[in-house]
Structures are given as structure tokens and as C-alpha cells.
Amino acid sequence: MTTATATRPATRPTPLRHALRTQLRLVGPFTGWFFAIAVVGAAVATVVLAALRVDVSTTVVGLARQGSIWVVFSQTVLLVSMHLRVHVAAGMTRRVFARASVATAVAVGLAYGLGYTVLVLLEGVLHDALGWDTTVTDAVLPGPHDSALALLAEYAPTHVVAAVTGLLVGSAFQRLGGRWGTVALPLTFLPFAAVLSLTATQVGPVALAEPLSGGAATAVHVLGALVLTAVAAAAHAAVTRSLPLRTTG
């Protein structure tokens, strides 16, 4: 007597999950390499400064933030320009690409924010052992930056908005072409520029008469970043949904 064993058919991932997985695989290695270089550079700088017996109170890791926000922005611009055509050629929709790319951009931005938070906290432990202070000198928010939440609020919003703004800039270039995409940059780049102006002394183009307190500045920065992320994501989805893909040859 033979018995038939019922086997459950393998479940295929949804188009959204498949697109998200593919995009994360594209941008993930860049994130890893950036932090590997940042860690090595900070370690070398710290060893040199310790050997010179220099009393350093500035976080070395945190100084790399000026480069990382542009790296994140460039990654998502390239994600649109390099992957959208392949995505559609594989039979998937522009709407799925828009949703997956926004999720990818937010995930990458949060990864950078979390990565910086962990590294600055670890650097603070090392500085304490060497008898140094740890100060974030290029901070957007007023200090102190001595807790994980304070550091996450400092680093995550700017990276998330930079990543989603890169999607909008990339899709606008695909839609308008090089000439008009460049002309549109002051508008498509606006969310990124705006999040950098959400500080204790300025909210967008409005200079405040009295600086905001630490808690109020953090709330404005985080909530403002959420709004700017939503606006940039919605604009990216609208541009991508009816995007004509030019053929060559």
C-alpha cells in the first residue's frame, strides 16, 4: 500500500515583496561599505590623536554625516535611474516600484540613523576611557546628545528625507529628461533642503526670534521630517505612476 503525501505548494512572494527585496539587495552593500570605511577612518584618526596625546572632545564618527546624507541621496537617485526600466521590463508595475522604492529609501535612511547612533555611543565609551568628552559639533539639534534617542533624532530624519528626496529627483529626471530635470531641481530638491533648516533657531525660511528648547526643536525636526518624507514620497509616486520609459536604438 502506498500513501500519497500532500505537499504544500511553494508560495511566491508578492510583487511588492519581490521588488522590495531586490532593491534592498541593490542598496544594502553600499550602506555596509560606507560604514566600514567610516569605522576604519574614525579608528585610525582616534589612534593617531591618542598617540599625539591630543585632548579631543569632538566625535570623529559624527563628522562623516556630511558625506553620508549625500551618499544616501545619490543611492536613491541611481536606484530609480538604474532599476526602474528593469523593473517594468520584468512585467511589474510602476506603482509597485514606487511603493517598494519608498520603503527601501526609508529603510536605508533609518539604517544610517541607527548606525550613527550606535557608533557615536560606542565612540563615547572609548572617549571616556581616554579621558575625552564626546560632542557632536555639526549637530542640527541642540544638545545634549548623550542618549540613544537624542542621537537617533539627530541622525535619522535627515537621512530618511535625503533618501526619499533622491527618489523624487531621480524620477523627475526620468520623466523630464536631463535639461528640464535640472531646471526642476530647485523644486524636487526642496524636501531635502527644508529638513536641514528645521533647527532650534529656524523653521524653514522663518528665523525664530527666540531659539526653541531642546525638546521643542526635536519635535519640530522629527515631525517636520515626517511631513517632508510624505510629501516627497507622494510626489515621487505621482511622477512614477505615468512615467514614460524612453527606448533606445
Coordinates of N, CA and C in Angstrom, one line a residue, residues 22-239:
T22 N 14.6 43.0 -3.9 CA 15.5 43.2 -4.9 C 16.2 44.6 -4.7
Q23 N 15.4 45.6 -4.4 CA 16.0 46.9 -4.2 C 16.9 47.0 -2.9
L24 N 16.5 46.3 -1.9 CA 17.3 46.3 -0.7 C 18.7 45.6 -1.0
R25 N 18.6 44.6 -1.8 CA 19.9 43.9 -2.2 C 20.8 44.8 -3.0
L26 N 20.2 45.8 -3.7 CA 21.0 46.7 -4.5 C 21.7 47.7 -3.7
V27 N 20.9 48.3 -2.7 CA 21.5 49.4 -1.9 C 22.2 49.0 -0.7
G28 N 21.9 47.8 -0.2 CA 22.4 47.3 1.1 C 24.0 47.3 1.1
P29 N 24.6 46.7 0.1 CA 26.1 46.7 0.1 C 26.7 48.1 0.2
F30 N 26.1 49.1 -0.4 CA 26.7 50.4 -0.4 C 26.7 50.9 1.1
T31 N 25.6 50.6 1.8 CA 25.5 51.0 3.2 C 26.6 50.4 4.0
G32 N 26.7 49.1 3.8 CA 27.8 48.3 4.6 C 29.1 48.9 4.3
W33 N 29.5 49.1 3.0 CA 30.8 49.7 2.7 C 31.0 51.0 3.3
F34 N 30.0 51.9 3.3 CA 30.1 53.2 3.8 C 30.5 53.2 5.3
F35 N 29.8 52.4 6.1 CA 30.1 52.3 7.5 C 31.4 51.6 7.8
A36 N 31.8 50.7 6.9 CA 33.1 50.0 7.1 C 34.2 51.1 6.9
I37 N 34.1 51.9 5.9 CA 35.1 52.9 5.7 C 35.0 54.0 6.8
A38 N 33.8 54.3 7.3 CA 33.7 55.3 8.4 C 34.3 54.8 9.6
V39 N 34.1 53.5 9.9 CA 34.7 53.0 11.2 C 36.2 52.9 11.1
V40 N 36.7 52.5 10.0 CA 38.2 52.4 9.8 C 38.8 53.8 9.9
G41 N 38.2 54.8 9.2 CA 38.7 56.1 9.3 C 38.7 56.7 10.7
A42 N 37.6 56.5 11.4 CA 37.5 57.0 12.7 C 38.5 56.3 13.7
A43 N 38.7 55.0 13.5 CA 39.6 54.3 14.3 C 41.0 54.8 14.1
V44 N 41.4 55.0 12.8 CA 42.8 55.5 12.5 C 43.0 56.9 13.1
A45 N 41.9 57.7 13.0 CA 42.0 59.1 13.5 C 42.2 59.1 15.0
T46 N 41.4 58.2 15.7 CA 41.4 58.2 17.1 C 42.8 57.7 17.6
V47 N 43.3 56.7 16.9 CA 44.7 56.1 17.3 C 45.7 57.2 17.2
V48 N 45.7 57.9 16.0 CA 46.7 59.0 15.8 C 46.6 60.1 16.9
L49 N 45.3 60.5 17.2 CA 45.1 61.6 18.2 C 45.6 61.1 19.5
A50 N 45.3 59.8 19.9 CA 45.7 59.3 21.2 C 47.3 59.3 21.2
A51 N 47.9 58.9 20.1 CA 49.4 58.8 20.1 C 50.0 60.2 20.3
L52 N 49.3 61.2 19.7 CA 49.8 62.6 19.8 C 49.4 63.2 21.1
R53 N 48.7 62.4 22.0 CA 48.2 62.9 23.3 C 47.4 64.2 23.1
V54 N 46.5 64.2 22.1 CA 45.7 65.4 21.9 C 44.3 65.1 22.6
D55 N 43.9 66.1 23.3 CA 42.6 66.0 24.0 C 41.5 66.4 23.1
V56 N 40.8 65.4 22.5 CA 39.7 65.7 21.5 C 38.4 65.4 22.2
S57 N 37.5 66.4 22.0 CA 36.1 66.3 22.6 C 35.1 66.1 21.5
T58 N 35.5 66.2 20.2 CA 34.6 66.1 19.1 C 34.4 64.6 18.6
T59 N 33.2 64.2 18.4 CA 33.0 62.8 17.8 C 33.6 62.8 16.4
V60 N 34.5 61.8 16.2 CA 35.1 61.7 14.8 C 34.1 61.0 13.9
V61 N 33.3 60.0 14.4 CA 32.4 59.3 13.6 C 31.3 60.3 13.1
G62 N 30.8 61.2 14.0 CA 29.7 62.1 13.6 C 30.1 63.0 12.5
L63 N 31.4 63.3 12.3 CA 31.8 64.2 11.2 C 31.5 63.6 9.8
A64 N 31.3 62.3 9.7 CA 31.1 61.7 8.4 C 29.6 61.9 8.0
R65 N 28.8 62.5 8.8 CA 27.4 62.7 8.5 C 27.2 63.6 7.3
Q66 N 28.1 64.6 7.1 CA 28.0 65.5 6.0 C 28.2 64.7 4.7
G67 N 29.0 63.6 4.7 CA 29.1 62.8 3.5 C 28.0 61.8 3.3
S68 N 27.5 61.3 4.4 CA 26.6 60.2 4.3 C 25.2 60.6 3.8
I69 N 24.8 61.9 4.1 CA 23.5 62.3 3.6 C 23.5 62.4 2.1
W70 N 24.7 62.8 1.5 CA 24.8 62.9 0.1 C 24.9 61.5 -0.6
V71 N 25.6 60.6 0.2 CA 25.7 59.2 -0.3 C 24.3 58.6 -0.4
V72 N 23.5 58.8 0.6 CA 22.1 58.2 0.6 C 21.3 58.8 -0.5
F73 N 21.4 60.1 -0.7 CA 20.7 60.8 -1.7 C 21.1 60.3 -3.1
S74 N 22.4 60.1 -3.3 CA 22.9 59.6 -4.6 C 22.4 58.2 -4.8
Q75 N 22.4 57.3 -3.8 CA 22.0 55.9 -3.9 C 20.6 55.8 -4.5
T76 N 19.7 56.6 -3.9 CA 18.3 56.5 -4.4 C 18.0 57.2 -5.7
V77 N 18.8 58.2 -6.1 CA 18.7 58.7 -7.4 C 19.1 57.6 -8.4
L78 N 20.2 56.9 -8.1 CA 20.7 55.8 -9.0 C 19.7 54.7 -9.0
L79 N 19.1 54.4 -7.9 CA 18.1 53.3 -7.8 C 17.0 53.5 -8.9
V80 N 16.5 54.7 -9.0 CA 15.5 55.0 -10.0 C 16.0 54.9 -11.4
S81 N 17.2 55.5 -11.6 CA 17.7 55.5 -13.0 C 18.2 54.2 -13.5
M82 N 18.6 53.3 -12.6 CA 19.2 52.0 -13.0 C 18.2 50.9 -12.9
H83 N 17.2 51.0 -12.0 CA 16.3 49.8 -11.8 C 14.9 49.9 -12.3
L84 N 14.4 51.1 -12.5 CA 13.0 51.3 -12.9 C 12.7 50.6 -14.2
R85 N 13.6 50.8 -15.2 CA 13.4 50.2 -16.5 C 13.5 48.7 -16.4
V86 N 14.4 48.1 -15.6 CA 14.5 46.7 -15.5 C 13.2 46.2 -14.8
H87 N 12.7 46.9 -13.8 CA 11.5 46.5 -13.0 C 10.3 46.4 -14.0
V88 N 10.1 47.4 -14.8 CA 9.0 47.4 -15.7 C 9.2 46.3 -16.8
A89 N 10.4 46.1 -17.3 CA 10.7 45.1 -18.3 C 10.4 43.7 -17.8
A90 N 10.5 43.5 -16.4 CA 10.2 42.2 -15.8 C 8.7 42.0 -15.6
G91 N 7.9 42.9 -16.1 CA 6.5 42.7 -16.0 C 5.8 43.3 -14.8
M92 N 6.5 44.1 -14.0 CA 5.9 44.6 -12.8 C 5.5 46.1 -13.0
T93 N 4.6 46.6 -12.2 CA 4.0 47.9 -12.4 C 4.9 49.0 -11.8
R94 N 4.6 50.2 -12.4 CA 5.3 51.4 -11.8 C 4.8 51.7 -10.4
R95 N 3.6 51.4 -10.1 CA 3.1 51.6 -8.8 C 3.8 50.7 -7.7
V96 N 4.1 49.5 -8.1 CA 4.8 48.6 -7.2 C 6.2 49.2 -7.0
F97 N 6.8 49.6 -8.1 CA 8.2 50.2 -8.0 C 8.2 51.4 -7.0
A98 N 7.2 52.3 -7.2 CA 7.1 53.5 -6.3 C 7.0 53.1 -4.8
R99 N 6.1 52.1 -4.5 CA 5.9 51.7 -3.1 C 7.2 51.1 -2.6
A100 N 7.8 50.2 -3.4 CA 8.9 49.5 -2.9 C 10.1 50.4 -2.7
S101 N 10.3 51.4 -3.7 CA 11.4 52.3 -3.6 C 11.3 53.2 -2.4
V102 N 10.1 53.6 -2.0 CA 9.9 54.5 -0.9 C 10.2 53.7 0.4
A103 N 9.7 52.4 0.5 CA 10.1 51.6 1.6 C 11.6 51.3 1.7
T104 N 12.2 51.1 0.6 CA 13.7 51.0 0.6 C 14.4 52.2 1.1
A105 N 14.0 53.4 0.6 CA 14.6 54.6 1.0 C 14.5 54.9 2.5
V106 N 13.3 54.6 3.0 CA 13.0 54.9 4.4 C 13.9 53.9 5.2
A107 N 14.0 52.6 4.8 CA 14.7 51.6 5.5 C 16.2 52.0 5.5
V108 N 16.7 52.5 4.4 CA 18.1 52.9 4.3 C 18.4 54.1 5.2
G109 N 17.5 55.1 5.1 CA 17.7 56.2 5.9 C 17.7 55.9 7.4
L110 N 16.8 55.0 7.8 CA 16.8 54.6 9.2 C 18.0 53.8 9.6
A111 N 18.5 53.0 8.7 CA 19.7 52.2 8.9 C 20.9 53.1 9.2
Y112 N 21.0 54.2 8.4 CA 22.1 55.2 8.6 C 21.9 55.9 10.0
G113 N 20.7 56.3 10.3 CA 20.5 56.9 11.6 C 20.8 56.0 12.7
L114 N 20.4 54.7 12.6 CA 20.7 53.8 13.7 C 22.2 53.5 13.8
G115 N 22.8 53.3 12.6 CA 24.2 53.1 12.6 C 25.0 54.2 13.2
Y116 N 24.7 55.4 12.9 CA 25.4 56.5 13.5 C 25.2 56.6 15.0
T117 N 24.0 56.3 15.4 CA 23.6 56.3 16.9 C 24.5 55.3 17.6
V118 N 24.6 54.1 17.1 CA 25.4 53.0 17.8 C 26.9 53.4 17.8
L119 N 27.4 53.9 16.6 CA 28.8 54.2 16.6 C 29.2 55.4 17.5
V120 N 28.4 56.4 17.5 CA 28.7 57.5 18.4 C 28.6 57.1 19.9
L121 N 27.7 56.3 20.2 CA 27.6 55.8 21.6 C 28.9 55.0 21.9
L122 N 29.3 54.1 21.0 CA 30.5 53.3 21.3 C 31.7 54.2 21.3
E123 N 31.7 55.2 20.4 CA 32.9 56.1 20.5 C 32.9 56.9 21.8
G124 N 31.7 57.2 22.3 CA 31.7 57.9 23.6 C 32.3 57.0 24.7
V125 N 32.1 55.7 24.7 CA 32.7 54.8 25.7 C 34.2 54.8 25.5
L126 N 34.7 54.8 24.3 CA 36.1 54.9 24.1 C 36.7 56.2 24.6
H127 N 36.0 57.3 24.2 CA 36.5 58.6 24.7 C 36.5 58.7 26.2
D128 N 35.5 58.1 26.8 CA 35.5 58.1 28.3 C 36.8 57.4 28.9
A129 N 37.1 56.3 28.2 CA 38.3 55.6 28.7 C 39.6 56.3 28.5
L130 N 39.6 57.2 27.5 CA 40.8 58.0 27.2 C 40.7 59.4 27.9
G131 N 39.6 59.6 28.6 CA 39.5 60.9 29.4 C 39.1 62.0 28.5
W132 N 38.4 61.7 27.4 CA 37.9 62.8 26.5 C 36.4 62.9 26.6
D133 N 35.9 64.1 26.2 CA 34.5 64.3 26.1 C 34.0 63.8 24.7
T134 N 32.7 63.8 24.5 CA 32.2 63.4 23.2 C 31.1 64.4 22.8
T135 N 31.4 65.3 21.9 CA 30.5 66.4 21.5 C 30.2 66.3 20.0
V136 N 28.9 66.4 19.6 CA 28.5 66.4 18.2 C 28.5 67.9 17.8
T137 N 29.6 68.2 17.0 CA 29.8 69.6 16.7 C 29.0 70.1 15.5
D138 N 28.6 69.2 14.6 CA 27.8 69.7 13.4 C 26.4 69.3 13.6
A139 N 25.9 69.4 14.8 CA 24.5 69.0 15.1 C 23.5 70.0 14.6
V140 N 22.4 69.4 14.1 CA 21.2 70.2 13.7 C 20.4 70.6 14.9
L141 N 20.3 69.7 15.9 CA 19.5 69.9 17.1 C 20.4 70.3 18.3
P142 N 19.9 71.1 19.2 CA 20.7 71.5 20.4 C 20.9 70.2 21.3
G143 N 22.1 70.2 22.0 CA 22.4 69.1 22.8 C 21.6 69.1 24.1
P144 N 21.9 68.2 25.0 CA 23.0 67.2 24.9 C 22.6 66.0 24.0
H145 N 23.6 65.4 23.4 CA 23.4 64.2 22.6 C 24.0 63.0 23.3
D146 N 23.5 62.8 24.5 CA 24.1 61.8 25.4 C 23.2 60.6 25.5
S147 N 22.2 60.4 24.7 CA 21.3 59.3 24.8 C 21.0 58.7 23.4
A148 N 20.6 57.5 23.3 CA 20.3 56.9 22.0 C 19.2 57.6 21.3
L149 N 18.1 58.0 22.1 CA 17.0 58.7 21.4 C 17.4 60.0 20.9
A150 N 18.2 60.8 21.6 CA 18.7 62.1 21.2 C 19.5 62.0 19.9
L151 N 20.4 61.0 19.9 CA 21.2 60.8 18.7 C 20.4 60.3 17.5
L152 N 19.4 59.4 17.7 CA 18.6 58.9 16.7 C 17.8 60.1 16.1
A153 N 17.3 60.9 16.9 CA 16.5 62.1 16.4 C 17.4 63.0 15.6
E154 N 18.7 63.1 16.0 CA 19.6 63.9 15.3 C 19.9 63.4 13.9
Y155 N 20.2 62.1 13.8 CA 20.7 61.5 12.5 C 19.6 60.9 11.6
A156 N 18.6 60.3 12.1 CA 17.7 59.5 11.3 C 16.8 60.4 10.4
P157 N 16.2 61.5 10.9 CA 15.3 62.3 10.0 C 16.0 62.9 8.7
T158 N 17.2 63.4 8.9 CA 17.9 64.0 7.7 C 18.2 62.9 6.7
H159 N 18.6 61.7 7.1 CA 18.9 60.7 6.2 C 17.7 60.1 5.5
V160 N 16.6 60.0 6.2 CA 15.3 59.5 5.6 C 14.9 60.5 4.5
V161 N 14.8 61.7 4.9 CA 14.3 62.7 3.9 C 15.3 62.8 2.7
A162 N 16.6 62.7 3.0 CA 17.6 62.7 1.9 C 17.3 61.6 0.9
A163 N 17.0 60.4 1.5 CA 16.8 59.2 0.6 C 15.6 59.3 -0.2
V164 N 14.5 59.8 0.4 CA 13.2 59.9 -0.3 C 13.3 61.0 -1.4
T165 N 14.0 62.1 -1.0 CA 14.2 63.2 -2.0 C 14.9 62.7 -3.2
G166 N 15.9 61.8 -3.0 CA 16.7 61.3 -4.1 C 15.8 60.5 -5.0
L167 N 14.8 59.8 -4.5 CA 13.8 59.1 -5.4 C 13.1 60.2 -6.3
L168 N 12.6 61.2 -5.6 CA 11.9 62.3 -6.4 C 12.7 62.9 -7.5
V169 N 14.0 63.2 -7.1 CA 14.9 63.8 -8.1 C 15.1 62.8 -9.2
G170 N 15.3 61.6 -8.9 CA 15.6 60.5 -9.9 C 14.4 60.3 -10.8
S171 N 13.2 60.3 -10.3 CA 12.0 60.1 -11.1 C 11.7 61.3 -12.0
A172 N 12.0 62.5 -11.4 CA 11.8 63.7 -12.2 C 12.8 63.8 -13.4
F173 N 14.0 63.3 -13.2 CA 14.9 63.3 -14.3 C 14.5 62.3 -15.4
Q174 N 13.9 61.1 -14.9 CA 13.4 60.1 -15.9 C 12.2 60.7 -16.6
R175 N 11.4 61.4 -16.0 CA 10.2 62.0 -16.6 C 10.5 63.2 -17.5
L176 N 11.4 64.0 -17.1 CA 11.6 65.3 -17.8 C 12.8 65.3 -18.7
G177 N 13.7 64.4 -18.5 CA 15.0 64.4 -19.2 C 16.0 65.2 -18.5
G178 N 17.2 65.2 -19.0 CA 18.3 65.9 -18.3 C 18.2 67.4 -18.2
R179 N 17.7 68.1 -19.3 CA 17.7 69.5 -19.3 C 16.6 70.0 -18.3
W180 N 15.3 69.5 -18.5 CA 14.3 70.0 -17.7 C 14.3 69.4 -16.3
G181 N 14.9 68.2 -16.1 CA 15.1 67.7 -14.8 C 16.0 68.6 -14.0
T182 N 17.1 69.1 -14.6 CA 17.9 70.1 -13.9 C 17.2 71.4 -13.6
V183 N 16.4 71.9 -14.5 CA 15.6 73.1 -14.2 C 14.7 72.9 -13.0
A184 N 14.1 71.6 -12.9 CA 13.2 71.3 -11.8 C 13.9 71.1 -10.5
L185 N 15.2 71.0 -10.5 CA 15.9 70.7 -9.2 C 15.5 71.5 -8.0
P186 N 15.4 72.9 -8.2 CA 15.0 73.7 -7.0 C 13.7 73.2 -6.4
L187 N 12.8 72.6 -7.1 CA 11.6 72.1 -6.6 C 11.7 70.7 -6.1
T188 N 12.3 69.8 -6.9 CA 12.4 68.4 -6.4 C 13.3 68.2 -5.3
F189 N 14.3 69.1 -5.2 CA 15.3 69.0 -4.1 C 14.8 69.7 -2.8
L190 N 13.7 70.4 -2.9 CA 13.2 71.2 -1.8 C 13.0 70.4 -0.5
P191 N 12.5 69.2 -0.4 CA 12.3 68.5 0.8 C 13.6 68.3 1.6
F192 N 14.7 67.9 0.9 CA 16.0 67.8 1.5 C 16.5 69.1 2.1
A193 N 16.4 70.1 1.3 CA 16.9 71.4 1.7 C 16.0 71.9 2.9
A194 N 14.7 71.6 2.9 CA 13.9 72.1 4.0 C 14.2 71.4 5.3
V195 N 14.5 70.1 5.3 CA 14.7 69.3 6.6 C 16.0 69.8 7.2
L196 N 17.0 70.3 6.5 CA 18.2 70.9 7.0 C 18.0 72.2 7.7
S197 N 16.8 72.9 7.4 CA 16.5 74.2 8.0 C 15.6 74.1 9.2
L198 N 15.2 72.8 9.6 CA 14.4 72.7 10.8 C 15.3 72.6 12.0
T199 N 15.7 73.7 12.6 CA 16.6 73.8 13.7 C 16.0 74.5 14.8
A200 N 16.8 74.7 15.9 CA 16.2 75.4 17.0 C 16.1 76.9 16.8
T201 N 16.8 77.4 15.8 CA 16.7 78.9 15.5 C 16.0 79.2 14.2
Q202 N 15.6 78.2 13.4 CA 15.0 78.5 12.2 C 14.1 77.3 11.8
V203 N 12.9 77.6 11.3 CA 11.9 76.6 10.8 C 11.6 77.0 9.4
G204 N 12.3 76.2 8.5 CA 12.2 76.5 7.1 C 12.8 77.9 6.8
P205 N 12.1 78.8 6.1 CA 12.6 80.1 5.8 C 12.4 81.1 6.9
V206 N 11.7 80.7 8.0 CA 11.3 81.6 9.1 C 12.4 81.5 10.2
A207 N 13.1 82.6 10.4 CA 14.0 82.7 11.5 C 13.3 83.0 12.8
L208 N 13.5 82.3 13.9 CA 12.8 82.4 15.1 C 13.4 83.5 16.0
A209 N 12.5 84.3 16.6 CA 13.0 85.4 17.5 C 13.7 84.8 18.7
E210 N 13.2 83.7 19.3 CA 13.8 83.0 20.4 C 14.1 81.6 20.0
P211 N 15.3 81.1 20.3 CA 15.5 79.6 20.0 C 14.6 78.7 20.7
L212 N 14.3 77.6 20.0 CA 13.4 76.6 20.6 C 14.2 75.8 21.7
S213 N 13.5 75.3 22.7 CA 14.2 74.5 23.6 C 14.5 73.1 23.0
G214 N 15.4 72.3 23.7 CA 15.8 71.1 23.1 C 14.6 70.2 22.7
G215 N 13.7 70.0 23.6 CA 12.5 69.1 23.3 C 11.7 69.6 22.2
A216 N 11.4 71.0 22.2 CA 10.6 71.5 21.1 C 11.3 71.5 19.7
A217 N 12.6 71.7 19.7 CA 13.4 71.6 18.5 C 13.4 70.2 17.9
T218 N 13.5 69.2 18.8 CA 13.5 67.8 18.4 C 12.1 67.5 17.8
A219 N 11.0 67.9 18.5 CA 9.7 67.6 18.0 C 9.5 68.2 16.6
V220 N 9.9 69.5 16.4 CA 9.7 70.1 15.1 C 10.5 69.4 14.1
H221 N 11.7 69.0 14.4 CA 12.6 68.4 13.5 C 12.1 67.0 13.0
V222 N 11.6 66.2 14.0 CA 11.1 64.9 13.7 C 9.8 64.9 12.9
L223 N 8.9 65.7 13.5 CA 7.5 65.8 12.8 C 7.7 66.5 11.4
G224 N 8.5 67.5 11.3 CA 8.7 68.1 10.0 C 9.3 67.2 9.0
A225 N 10.2 66.3 9.5 CA 10.8 65.3 8.6 C 9.8 64.3 8.1
L226 N 8.9 63.9 9.0 CA 7.8 63.0 8.6 C 6.9 63.6 7.5
V227 N 6.6 64.9 7.7 CA 5.7 65.6 6.7 C 6.5 65.7 5.4
L228 N 7.7 66.1 5.4 CA 8.5 66.2 4.2 C 8.7 64.9 3.5
T229 N 8.9 63.8 4.3 CA 9.0 62.5 3.7 C 7.8 62.1 3.0
A230 N 6.6 62.4 3.6 CA 5.3 62.0 3.0 C 5.1 62.8 1.7
V231 N 5.5 64.1 1.7 CA 5.3 64.9 0.5 C 6.2 64.4 -0.6
A232 N 7.5 64.2 -0.3 CA 8.4 63.7 -1.3 C 8.0 62.3 -1.9
A233 N 7.5 61.5 -1.0 CA 7.1 60.1 -1.4 C 5.9 60.2 -2.3
A234 N 4.9 61.1 -1.9 CA 3.7 61.2 -2.8 C 4.0 61.8 -4.1
A235 N 4.9 62.8 -4.2 CA 5.3 63.4 -5.4 C 6.1 62.3 -6.3
H236 N 6.9 61.6 -5.7 CA 7.6 60.5 -6.4 C 6.7 59.5 -7.0
A237 N 5.7 59.1 -6.2 CA 4.7 58.1 -6.7 C 3.9 58.7 -7.8
A238 N 3.5 60.0 -7.7 CA 2.7 60.6 -8.8 C 3.5 60.7 -10.1
V239 N 4.8 61.1 -10.0 CA 5.6 61.2 -11.2 C 5.9 59.8 -11.8

